[in-house]
XYZ file of C-alpha atoms in Angstrom:
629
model
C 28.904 24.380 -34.138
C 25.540 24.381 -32.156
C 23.818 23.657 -35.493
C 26.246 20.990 -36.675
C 25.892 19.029 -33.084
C 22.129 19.701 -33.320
C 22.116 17.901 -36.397
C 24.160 15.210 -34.501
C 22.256 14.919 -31.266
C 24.466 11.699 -30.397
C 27.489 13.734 -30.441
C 26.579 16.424 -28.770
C 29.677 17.971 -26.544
C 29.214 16.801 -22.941
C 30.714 20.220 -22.269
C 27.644 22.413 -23.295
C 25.606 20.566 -20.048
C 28.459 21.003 -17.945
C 28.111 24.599 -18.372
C 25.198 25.084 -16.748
C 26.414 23.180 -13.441
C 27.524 20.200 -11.970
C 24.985 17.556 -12.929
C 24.234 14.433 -10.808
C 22.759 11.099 -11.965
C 19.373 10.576 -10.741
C 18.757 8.078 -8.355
C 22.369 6.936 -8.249
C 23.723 6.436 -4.444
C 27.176 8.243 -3.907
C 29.346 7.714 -0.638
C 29.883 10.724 0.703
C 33.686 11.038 3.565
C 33.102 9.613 6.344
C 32.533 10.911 9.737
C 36.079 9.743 11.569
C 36.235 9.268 15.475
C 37.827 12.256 16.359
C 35.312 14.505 14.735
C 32.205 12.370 15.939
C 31.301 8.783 17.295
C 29.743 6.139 14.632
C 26.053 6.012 16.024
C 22.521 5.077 16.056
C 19.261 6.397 16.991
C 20.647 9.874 16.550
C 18.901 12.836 14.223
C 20.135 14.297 11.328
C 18.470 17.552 9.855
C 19.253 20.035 6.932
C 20.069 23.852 7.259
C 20.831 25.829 4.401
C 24.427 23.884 2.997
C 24.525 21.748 5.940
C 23.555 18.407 8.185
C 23.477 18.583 11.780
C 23.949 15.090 13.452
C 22.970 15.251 17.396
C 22.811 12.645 19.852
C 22.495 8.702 19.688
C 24.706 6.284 21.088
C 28.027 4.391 20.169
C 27.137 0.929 21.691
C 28.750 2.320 25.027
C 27.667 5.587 25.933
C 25.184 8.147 24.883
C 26.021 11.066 23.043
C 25.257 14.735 23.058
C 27.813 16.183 20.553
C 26.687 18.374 17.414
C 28.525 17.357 14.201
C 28.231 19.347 10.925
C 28.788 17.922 7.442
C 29.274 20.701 4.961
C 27.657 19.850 1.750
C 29.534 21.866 -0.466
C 33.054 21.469 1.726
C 32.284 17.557 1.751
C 33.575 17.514 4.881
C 32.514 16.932 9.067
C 33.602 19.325 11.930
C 32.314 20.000 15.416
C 30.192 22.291 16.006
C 31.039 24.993 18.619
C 27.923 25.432 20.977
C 27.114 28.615 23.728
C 24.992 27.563 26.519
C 24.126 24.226 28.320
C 23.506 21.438 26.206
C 20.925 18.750 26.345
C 21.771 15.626 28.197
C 23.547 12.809 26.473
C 20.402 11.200 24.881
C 18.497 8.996 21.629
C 15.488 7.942 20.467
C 14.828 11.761 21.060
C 13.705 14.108 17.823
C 14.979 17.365 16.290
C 12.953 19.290 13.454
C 14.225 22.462 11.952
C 11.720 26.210 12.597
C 13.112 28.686 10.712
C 16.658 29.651 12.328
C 16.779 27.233 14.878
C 16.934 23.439 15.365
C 14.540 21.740 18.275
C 14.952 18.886 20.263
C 12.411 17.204 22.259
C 12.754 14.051 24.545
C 14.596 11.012 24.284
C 15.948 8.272 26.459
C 18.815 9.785 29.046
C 21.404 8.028 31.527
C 24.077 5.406 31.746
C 23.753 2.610 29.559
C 26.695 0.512 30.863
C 26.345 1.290 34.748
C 22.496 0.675 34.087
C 21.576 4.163 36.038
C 19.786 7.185 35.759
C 17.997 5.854 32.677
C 14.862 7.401 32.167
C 12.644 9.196 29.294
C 12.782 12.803 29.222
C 10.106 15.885 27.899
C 12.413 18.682 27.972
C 12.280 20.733 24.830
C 16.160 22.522 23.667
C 16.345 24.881 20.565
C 19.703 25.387 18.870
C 20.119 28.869 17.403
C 22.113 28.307 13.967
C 23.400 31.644 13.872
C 25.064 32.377 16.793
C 25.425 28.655 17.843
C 23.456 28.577 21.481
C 21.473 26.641 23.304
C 18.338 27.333 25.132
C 16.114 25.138 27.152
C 12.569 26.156 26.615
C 10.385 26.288 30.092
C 7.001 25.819 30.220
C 3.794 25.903 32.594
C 0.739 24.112 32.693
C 0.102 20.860 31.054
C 2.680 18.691 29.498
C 3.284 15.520 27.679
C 4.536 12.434 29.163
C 8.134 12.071 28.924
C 9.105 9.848 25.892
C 11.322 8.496 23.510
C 11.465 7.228 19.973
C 8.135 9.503 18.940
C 7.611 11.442 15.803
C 8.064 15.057 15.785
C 6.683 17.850 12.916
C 6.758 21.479 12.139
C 3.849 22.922 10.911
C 1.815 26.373 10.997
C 4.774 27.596 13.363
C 3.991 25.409 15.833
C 5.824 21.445 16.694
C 3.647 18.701 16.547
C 4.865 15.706 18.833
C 2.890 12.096 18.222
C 3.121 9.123 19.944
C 6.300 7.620 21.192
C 7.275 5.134 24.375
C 6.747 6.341 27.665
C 8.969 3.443 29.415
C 5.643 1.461 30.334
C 3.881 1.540 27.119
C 3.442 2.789 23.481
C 1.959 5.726 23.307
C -0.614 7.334 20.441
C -1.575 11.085 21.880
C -0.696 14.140 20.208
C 0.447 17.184 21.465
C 1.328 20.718 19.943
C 3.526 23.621 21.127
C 2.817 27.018 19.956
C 6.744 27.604 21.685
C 4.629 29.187 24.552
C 2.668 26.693 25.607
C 2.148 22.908 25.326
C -1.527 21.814 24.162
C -2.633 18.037 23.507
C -4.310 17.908 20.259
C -8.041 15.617 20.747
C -7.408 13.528 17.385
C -10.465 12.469 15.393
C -10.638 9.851 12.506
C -8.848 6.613 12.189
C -5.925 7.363 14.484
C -2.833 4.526 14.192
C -2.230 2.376 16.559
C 0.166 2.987 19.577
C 3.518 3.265 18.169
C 7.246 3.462 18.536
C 10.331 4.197 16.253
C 8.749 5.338 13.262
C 9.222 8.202 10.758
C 7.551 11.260 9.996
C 7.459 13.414 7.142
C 5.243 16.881 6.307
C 3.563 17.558 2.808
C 0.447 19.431 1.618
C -0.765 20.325 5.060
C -0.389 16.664 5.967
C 1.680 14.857 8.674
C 2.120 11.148 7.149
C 3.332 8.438 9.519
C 4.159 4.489 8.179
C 4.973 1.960 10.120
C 6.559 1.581 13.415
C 6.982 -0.716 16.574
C 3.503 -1.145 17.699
C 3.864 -5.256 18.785
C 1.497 -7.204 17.221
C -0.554 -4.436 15.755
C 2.633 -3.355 13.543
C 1.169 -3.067 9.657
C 2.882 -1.978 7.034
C 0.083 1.128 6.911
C 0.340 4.810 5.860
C -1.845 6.903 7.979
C -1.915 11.294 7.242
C -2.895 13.708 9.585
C -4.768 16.581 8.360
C -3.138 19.602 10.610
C -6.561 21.759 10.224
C -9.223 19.309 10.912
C -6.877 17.267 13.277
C -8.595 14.193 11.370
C -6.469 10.712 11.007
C -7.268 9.222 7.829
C -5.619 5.435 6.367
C -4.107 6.223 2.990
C -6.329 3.311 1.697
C -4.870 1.939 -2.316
C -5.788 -1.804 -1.565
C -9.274 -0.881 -3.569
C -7.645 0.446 -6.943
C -6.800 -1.884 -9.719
C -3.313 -0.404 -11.356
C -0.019 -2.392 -12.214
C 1.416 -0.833 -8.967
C 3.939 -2.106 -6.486
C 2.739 -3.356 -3.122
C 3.501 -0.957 0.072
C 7.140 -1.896 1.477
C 7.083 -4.439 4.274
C 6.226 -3.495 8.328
C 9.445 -1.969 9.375
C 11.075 -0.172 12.803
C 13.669 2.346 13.013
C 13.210 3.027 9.574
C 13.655 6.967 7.871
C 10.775 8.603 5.836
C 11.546 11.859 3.682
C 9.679 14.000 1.742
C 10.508 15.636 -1.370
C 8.114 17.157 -4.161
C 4.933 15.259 -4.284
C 7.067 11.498 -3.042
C 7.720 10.438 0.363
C 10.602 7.810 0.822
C 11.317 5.294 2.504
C 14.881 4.008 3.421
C 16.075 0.596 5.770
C 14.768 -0.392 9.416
C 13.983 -3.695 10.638
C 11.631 -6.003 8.702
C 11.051 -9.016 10.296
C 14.419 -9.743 11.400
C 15.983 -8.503 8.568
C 17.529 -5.356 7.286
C 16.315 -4.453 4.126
C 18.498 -1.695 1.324
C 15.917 -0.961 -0.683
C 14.472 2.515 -1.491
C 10.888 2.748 -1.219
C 8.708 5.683 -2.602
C 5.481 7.007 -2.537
C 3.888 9.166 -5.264
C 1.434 11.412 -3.617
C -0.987 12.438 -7.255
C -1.297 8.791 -7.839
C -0.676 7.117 -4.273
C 1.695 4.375 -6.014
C 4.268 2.788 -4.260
C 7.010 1.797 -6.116
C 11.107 0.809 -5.482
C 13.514 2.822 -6.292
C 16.042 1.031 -8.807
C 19.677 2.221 -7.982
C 21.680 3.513 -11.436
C 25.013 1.939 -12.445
C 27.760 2.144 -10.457
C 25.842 3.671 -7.440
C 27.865 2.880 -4.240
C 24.352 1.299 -2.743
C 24.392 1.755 1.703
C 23.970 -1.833 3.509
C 20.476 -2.506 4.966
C 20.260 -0.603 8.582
C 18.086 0.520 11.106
C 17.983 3.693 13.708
C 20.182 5.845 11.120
C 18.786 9.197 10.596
C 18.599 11.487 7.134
C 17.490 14.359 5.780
C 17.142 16.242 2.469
C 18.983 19.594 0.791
C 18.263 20.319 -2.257
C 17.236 17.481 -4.589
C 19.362 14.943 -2.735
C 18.742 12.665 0.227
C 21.631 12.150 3.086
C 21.664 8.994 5.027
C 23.964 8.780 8.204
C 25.013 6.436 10.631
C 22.774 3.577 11.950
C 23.121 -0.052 13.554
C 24.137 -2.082 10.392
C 24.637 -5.922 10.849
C 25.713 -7.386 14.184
C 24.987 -4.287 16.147
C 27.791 -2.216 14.842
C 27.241 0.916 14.711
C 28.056 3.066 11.288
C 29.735 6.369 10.561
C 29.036 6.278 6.864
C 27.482 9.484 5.036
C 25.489 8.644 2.038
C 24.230 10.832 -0.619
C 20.886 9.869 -3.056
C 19.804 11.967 -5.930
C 16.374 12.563 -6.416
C 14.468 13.014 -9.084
C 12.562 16.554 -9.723
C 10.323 15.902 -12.843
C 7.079 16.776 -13.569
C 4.859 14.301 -12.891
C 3.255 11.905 -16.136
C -0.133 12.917 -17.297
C -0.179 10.291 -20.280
C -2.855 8.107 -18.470
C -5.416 11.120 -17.283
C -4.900 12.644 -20.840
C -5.941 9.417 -22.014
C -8.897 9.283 -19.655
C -10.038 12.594 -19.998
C -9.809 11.838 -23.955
C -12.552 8.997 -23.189
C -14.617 10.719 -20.976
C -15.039 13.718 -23.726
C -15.875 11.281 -26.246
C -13.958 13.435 -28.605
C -13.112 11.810 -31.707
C -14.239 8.581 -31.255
C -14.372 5.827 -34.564
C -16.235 3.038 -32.795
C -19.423 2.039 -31.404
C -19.159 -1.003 -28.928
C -23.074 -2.359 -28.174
C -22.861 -3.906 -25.268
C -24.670 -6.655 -24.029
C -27.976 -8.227 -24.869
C -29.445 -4.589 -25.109
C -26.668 -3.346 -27.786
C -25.883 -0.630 -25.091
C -23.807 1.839 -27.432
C -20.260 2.837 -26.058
C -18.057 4.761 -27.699
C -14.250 4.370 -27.942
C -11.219 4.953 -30.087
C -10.322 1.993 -32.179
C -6.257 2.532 -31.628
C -6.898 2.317 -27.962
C -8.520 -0.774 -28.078
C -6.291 -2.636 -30.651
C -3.158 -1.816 -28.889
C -4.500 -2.912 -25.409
C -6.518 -6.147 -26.318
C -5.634 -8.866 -28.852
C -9.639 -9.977 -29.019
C -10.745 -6.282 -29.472
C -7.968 -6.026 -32.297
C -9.419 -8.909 -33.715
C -12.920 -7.557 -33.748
C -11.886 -4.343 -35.141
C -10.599 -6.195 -38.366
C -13.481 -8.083 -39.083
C -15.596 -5.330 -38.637
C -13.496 -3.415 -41.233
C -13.504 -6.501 -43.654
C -16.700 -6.436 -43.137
C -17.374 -2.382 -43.870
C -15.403 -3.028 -46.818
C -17.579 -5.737 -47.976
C -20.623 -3.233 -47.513
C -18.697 -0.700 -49.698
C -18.192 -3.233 -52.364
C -21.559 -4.385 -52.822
C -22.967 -1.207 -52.024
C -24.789 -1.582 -49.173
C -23.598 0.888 -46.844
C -26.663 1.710 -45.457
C -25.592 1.323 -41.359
C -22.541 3.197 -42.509
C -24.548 6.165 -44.352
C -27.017 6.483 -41.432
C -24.220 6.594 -38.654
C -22.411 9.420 -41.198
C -25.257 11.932 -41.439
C -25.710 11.509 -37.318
C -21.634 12.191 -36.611
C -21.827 8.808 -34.907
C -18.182 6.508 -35.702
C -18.860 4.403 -39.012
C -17.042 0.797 -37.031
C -19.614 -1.025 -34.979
C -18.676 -3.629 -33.153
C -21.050 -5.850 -30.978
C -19.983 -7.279 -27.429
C -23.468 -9.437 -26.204
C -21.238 -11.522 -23.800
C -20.525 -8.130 -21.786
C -22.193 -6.352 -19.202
C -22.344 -2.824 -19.569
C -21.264 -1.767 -16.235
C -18.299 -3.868 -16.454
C -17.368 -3.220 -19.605
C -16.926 0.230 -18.774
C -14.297 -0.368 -16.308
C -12.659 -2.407 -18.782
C -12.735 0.753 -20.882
C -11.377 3.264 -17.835
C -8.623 0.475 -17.359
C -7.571 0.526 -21.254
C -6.915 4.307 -21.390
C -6.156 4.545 -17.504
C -4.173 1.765 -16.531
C -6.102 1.395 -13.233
C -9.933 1.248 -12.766
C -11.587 2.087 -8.753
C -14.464 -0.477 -8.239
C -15.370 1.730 -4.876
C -16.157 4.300 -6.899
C -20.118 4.092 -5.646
C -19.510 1.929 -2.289
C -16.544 3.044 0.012
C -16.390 -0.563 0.913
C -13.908 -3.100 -1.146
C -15.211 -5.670 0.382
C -18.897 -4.979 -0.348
C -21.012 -7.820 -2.424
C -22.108 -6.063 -4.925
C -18.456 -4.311 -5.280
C -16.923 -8.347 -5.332
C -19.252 -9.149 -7.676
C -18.198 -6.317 -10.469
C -14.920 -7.348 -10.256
C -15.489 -10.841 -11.146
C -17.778 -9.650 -14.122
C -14.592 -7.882 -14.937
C -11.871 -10.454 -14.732
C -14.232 -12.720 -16.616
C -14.325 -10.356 -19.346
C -10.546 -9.630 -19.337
C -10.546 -13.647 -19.605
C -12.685 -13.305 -22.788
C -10.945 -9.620 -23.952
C -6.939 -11.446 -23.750
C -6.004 -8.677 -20.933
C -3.446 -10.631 -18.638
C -2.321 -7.508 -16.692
C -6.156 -6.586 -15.578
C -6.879 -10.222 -15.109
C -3.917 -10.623 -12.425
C -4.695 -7.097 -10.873
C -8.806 -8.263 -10.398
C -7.814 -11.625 -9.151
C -5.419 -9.873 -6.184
C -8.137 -7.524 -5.686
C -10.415 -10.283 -4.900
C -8.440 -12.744 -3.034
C -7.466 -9.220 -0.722
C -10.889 -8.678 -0.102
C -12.718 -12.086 0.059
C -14.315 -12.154 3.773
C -17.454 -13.481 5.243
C -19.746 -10.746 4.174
C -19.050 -11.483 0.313
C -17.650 -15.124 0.274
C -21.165 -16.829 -0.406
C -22.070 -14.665 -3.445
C -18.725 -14.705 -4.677
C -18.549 -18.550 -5.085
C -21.680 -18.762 -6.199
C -20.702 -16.432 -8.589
C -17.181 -18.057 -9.550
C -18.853 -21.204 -10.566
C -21.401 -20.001 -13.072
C -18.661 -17.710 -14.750
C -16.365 -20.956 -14.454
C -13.740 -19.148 -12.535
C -11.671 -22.389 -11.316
C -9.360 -20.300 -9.290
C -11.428 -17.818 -7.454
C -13.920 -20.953 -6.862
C -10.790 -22.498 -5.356
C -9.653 -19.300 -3.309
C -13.285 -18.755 -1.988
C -13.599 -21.925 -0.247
C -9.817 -21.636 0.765
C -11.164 -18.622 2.198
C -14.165 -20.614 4.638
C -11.699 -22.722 6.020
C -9.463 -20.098 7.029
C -12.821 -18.006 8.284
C -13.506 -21.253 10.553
C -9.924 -21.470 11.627
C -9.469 -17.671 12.242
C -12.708 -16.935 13.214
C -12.523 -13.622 11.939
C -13.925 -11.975 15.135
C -17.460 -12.349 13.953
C -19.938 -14.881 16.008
C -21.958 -17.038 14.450
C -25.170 -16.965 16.574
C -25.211 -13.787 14.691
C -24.865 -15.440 11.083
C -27.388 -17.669 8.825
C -25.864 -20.771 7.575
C -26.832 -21.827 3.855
C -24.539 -24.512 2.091
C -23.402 -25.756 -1.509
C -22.745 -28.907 -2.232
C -20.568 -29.201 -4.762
C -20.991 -33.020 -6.718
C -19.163 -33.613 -10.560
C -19.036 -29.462 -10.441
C -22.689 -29.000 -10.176
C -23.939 -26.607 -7.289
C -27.288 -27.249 -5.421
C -27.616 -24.413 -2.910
C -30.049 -24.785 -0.166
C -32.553 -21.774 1.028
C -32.316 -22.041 4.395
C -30.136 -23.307 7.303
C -30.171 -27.015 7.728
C -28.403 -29.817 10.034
C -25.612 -32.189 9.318
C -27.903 -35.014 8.744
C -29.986 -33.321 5.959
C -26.676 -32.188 4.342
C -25.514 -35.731 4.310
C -28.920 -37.099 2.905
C -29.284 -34.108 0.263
C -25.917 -35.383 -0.716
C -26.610 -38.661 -1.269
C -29.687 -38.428 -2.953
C -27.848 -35.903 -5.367
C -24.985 -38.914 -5.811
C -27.798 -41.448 -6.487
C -29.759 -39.536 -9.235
C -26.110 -39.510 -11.197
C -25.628 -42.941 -11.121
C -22.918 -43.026 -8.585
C -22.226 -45.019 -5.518
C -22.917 -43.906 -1.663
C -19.391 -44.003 0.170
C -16.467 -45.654 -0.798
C -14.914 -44.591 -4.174
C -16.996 -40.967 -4.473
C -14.834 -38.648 -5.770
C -13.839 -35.593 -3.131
C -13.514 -32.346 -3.955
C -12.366 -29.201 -2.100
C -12.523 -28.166 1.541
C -15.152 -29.633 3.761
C -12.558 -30.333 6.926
C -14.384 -27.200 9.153
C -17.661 -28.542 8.412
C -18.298 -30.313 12.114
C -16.685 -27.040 14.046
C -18.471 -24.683 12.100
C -21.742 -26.722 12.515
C -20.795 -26.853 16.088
C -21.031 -23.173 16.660
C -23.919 -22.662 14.170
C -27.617 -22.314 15.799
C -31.043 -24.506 15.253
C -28.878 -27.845 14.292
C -30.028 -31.047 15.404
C -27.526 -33.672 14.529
C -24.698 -36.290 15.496
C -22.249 -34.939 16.742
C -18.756 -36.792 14.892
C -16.097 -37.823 17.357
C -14.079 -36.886 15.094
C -13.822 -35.643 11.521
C -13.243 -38.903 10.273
C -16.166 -40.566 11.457
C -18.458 -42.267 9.082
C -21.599 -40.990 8.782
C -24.221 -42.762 6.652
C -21.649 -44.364 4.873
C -19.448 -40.710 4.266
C -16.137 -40.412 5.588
C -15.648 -37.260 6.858
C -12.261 -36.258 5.106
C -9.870 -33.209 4.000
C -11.494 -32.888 0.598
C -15.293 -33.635 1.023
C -16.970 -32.696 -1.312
C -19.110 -30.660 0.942
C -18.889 -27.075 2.315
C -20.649 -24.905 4.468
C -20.973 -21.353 3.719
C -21.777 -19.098 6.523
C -23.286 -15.253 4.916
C -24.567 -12.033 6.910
C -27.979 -11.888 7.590
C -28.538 -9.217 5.187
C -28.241 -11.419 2.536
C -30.744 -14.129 3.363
């Protein structure tokens, strides 16, 4: 029977999977029973964690009161009960967190008192552990030094020890770090790039790290992930802006979000977005630091978009309970989310570690004016590039050609050295470039930073032109969108002079367009650099020809360099030029700029020397660091 249904894999008996257990469709929501009133409140800012078959729900309120009740849901069961407790327990209380140490379940802080009589509210740094076993709690007393009390801070377990970051003290946001050996409290002195004071935000443990995203910190909230390295106490931004891959942007600056970890992803479920509540599943792949959403299956029973829920994992699935949903209400609704558990895709390093060998390569690209050989696979190539496919079949009609006639003598030589018998020559390319066009064929993502840690860096800006004008040329649409992100992300001050200057020659309409885009918005923003501290140099910019001065220069000399350039084509001073571009910061930025003699314009639309000053002169001013005068 096995045989016969092997022979028939599409009618294989769904009974021979179902004896190995209940299977569960990956990443398919389920809605798990609800949590009814008598059992436990519908909340928010509560905790959830997961002990062996089990979720614990403690604390939160119910838009009236606080809360201090335990609540179990059994996973197996599928159903909630109270939870019987020995000892005193913690005060009614949210915005406090609860990790899980072996046996027990701690709590730390939290935001205590009265909400409706408006008393007694305060922030608390008491630590409680609840012993699974025999149900008790125990409040934990300590001497010495101690955190601030605090609420709505991020709590860890790692190296036996509870790890407490950040949080709201009442007066302010809070970015210190303390750690608790359950003994004795010890604040942590944090090196590195440390986040910026924060509030109600997740954290979530993996591979010795503590990884925190996101989080009230007013108007220094990003959308950033930051890790913690627990030996070396080191901050560190997990930085992906520099990589070109066909990846997903990071998930929008959130509050009162969750973040799990499972395997080598973290995820990231609801919170507050800019005044809305988004449902969406976020994830994080640790080996390739992608970010990517989470597609629901078919007929998943998908939770509404919430914030200050709580969740935790067992198993391979993810529970979601509770939270404020939409118009304050708070929810008592139990979700379930299978995970995935497969081993992660090696196709693209295969692929790269296929190039990098060199192992049975047919093709020899010579690159540039030099003929720099580089050798490739021809498959590779022709299925990633509709110019390179084109090349390789002329250079086999032309091979054949040579066999015809006989005259195989290129062909015979690269035979007797082992070299590949195609040849194919590329003298529009740079070699350099061409390369990463090569890594990005077999990779699907190239790293430009690869010899400067700096994106933004010149010479780094100026590769990655060189390589979307040669996925222009090579008919590579995906590389071409991924280089022109990368360089509108990264386009600053430092870079913005070379880069246009650059963007013209290659005839790169767009980035020429996005550059000086980018000096008005330097003028307007400022971008906290002065510019007593900057040299000016400008291009004028007349029928899309560039003449770029040496040195710094005033207004007047602009104007008259202009003209003279409009005269020698034939064209008339003033009235009836054609404009180009940006040129409206021209008179502020000349206004800051140093050694300028020159009249200073009432106003932008003042005539000078017969030029109207306008919103698409055809002038602009570039400022560049001093390093590259």
């Amino acid at each position: 029977m096995i045989a016969e249904q092997l022979r028939n894999p599409n009618e294989l008996d769904i009974s021979l999977r179902m004896e190995f257990g209940p299977f569960e469709t990956v990443h398919k929501w389920k809605r798990m029973s609800e949590c009814y009133e008598f059992v436990g409140a519908r909340r928010s800012k509560h905790t959830a964690v997961a002990y062996k078959d089990a979720i614990y729900v403690f604390g939160g309120d119910n838009g009236k009161s606080m809360l201090n009740d335990l609540i179990r849901f059994d996973i197996k069961e599928k159903s909630w009960t109270k939870t019987g407790c020995l000892g005193t327990s913690p005060a009614p209380r949210y915005h406090h967190s609860a990790v899980v140490h072996r046996s027990s379940m701690f709590v730390f802080g939290g935001y205590t008192g009265d909400i409706l009589a408006n008393s007694n509210l305060t922030n608390k740094n008491d630590l409680f552990e609840y012993k699974f076993p025999n149900a008790q709690w125990v409040q934990w007393k300590f001497t010495g030094q101690e955190p601030v009390p605090r609420s709505a801070h991020g709590a860890a377990v790692y190296d036996d020890k509870l790890w407490i970051f950040a949080g709201y003290d009442g007066n302010a946001r809070l970015n210190d770090m303390w750690t608790v050996n359950l003994l004795q409290w010890e604040r942590v002195e944090q090196k590195g790039e440390c986040p910026p004071t924060c509030c109600n935000f997740p954290v979530a443990v993996a591979r010795g790290r503590m990884y925190v995203f996101s989080g009230q910190s007013g108007a220094k909230i990003t959308n950033a992930l930051f890790q913690f390295d627990f030996e070396t106490h080191t901050w560190s931004r997990v930085c992906t802006e520099h990589l070109l891959r066909c990846a997903g942007p990071a998930p929008a600056r959130r509050y009162g979000h969750i973040m799990l970890a499972h395997g080598r992803h973290l995820y990231v479920f609801g919170g507050a977005a800019d005044n809305t509540l988004p449902g969406d599943l976020h994830c994080f792949d640790l080996d390739t630091q992608i970010w990517s959403v989470i597609h629901p299956s078919p007929e998943s029973q998908v939770p509404s978009g919430r914030l200050f829920h709580a969740g935790a994992v067992v198993g391979d699935a993810m529970y979601v309970f509770g939270g404020t949903v939409d118009n304050n209400v708070r929810s008592g609704e139990l979700f379930r989310f299978q995970l995935s558990n497969y081993p992660r895709c090696t196709l693209h390093d295969d692929f790269g570690r296929i190039l990098k060998s060199q192992q049975f390569c047919d093709v020899v690209l010579l690159v540039g004016k030099e003929e720099t050989p580089v050798l490739a696979h021809q498959a590779m190539l022709a299925a990633r590039s509709q110019y390179l496919r084109a090349k390789i079949k002329e250079a086999r009609e032309e091979s054949q050609k040579k066999r015809v006639s006989e005259d195989a003598t290129t062909e015979t030589v690269n035979s007797q050295s082992g070299r590949p018998q195609l040849i194919i020559k590329l003298p529009e390319a740079t070699p350099e470039a061409f390369r990463m066009i090569l890594d990005y064929i077999y990779t699907d993502r190239i790293d430009p930073t690869e010899k400067d840690e700096n994106p933004a860096c010149p010479a780094t800006v100026l590769l990655v032109m060189e390589v979307l004008r040669l996925a222009l040329k090579l008919n590579i649409p995906r590389l071409r969108g991924l280089c022109s992100r990368y360089l509108r992300a990264n386009l600053c001050y430092s870079n913005v002079l070379a880069a246009l200057h650059a963007a013209h020659h290659a005839n790169l309409a767009c980035i020429k367009e996005h550059c000086l885009s980018c000096l008005y918005d330097l003028k307007e923003y400022d971008c906290g650099f002065k510019m007593n501290e900057l040299s000016v140099k400008y291009l004028l910019y007349a029928n899309d020809q560039v003449i770029l001065s040496p040195s710094a220069c005033g207004l007047l000399e602009i104007i008259n360099k202009m003209n003279d350039s409009v005269k020698e084509r034939g064209m008339k001073v003033g009235k009836g030029r054609p404009r180009k571009f940006y040129a409206e910061h021209i008179g502020g930025i000349l206004k800051k700029g140093p050694n300028f003699n020159y009249p200073k314009p009432t106003s932008l639309h003042e005539k000078i020397d017969g030029w109207q000053w306008g919103k698409r002169d055809m002038i602009s001013v570039v400022s560049v660091h001093p390093s590259e005068k």
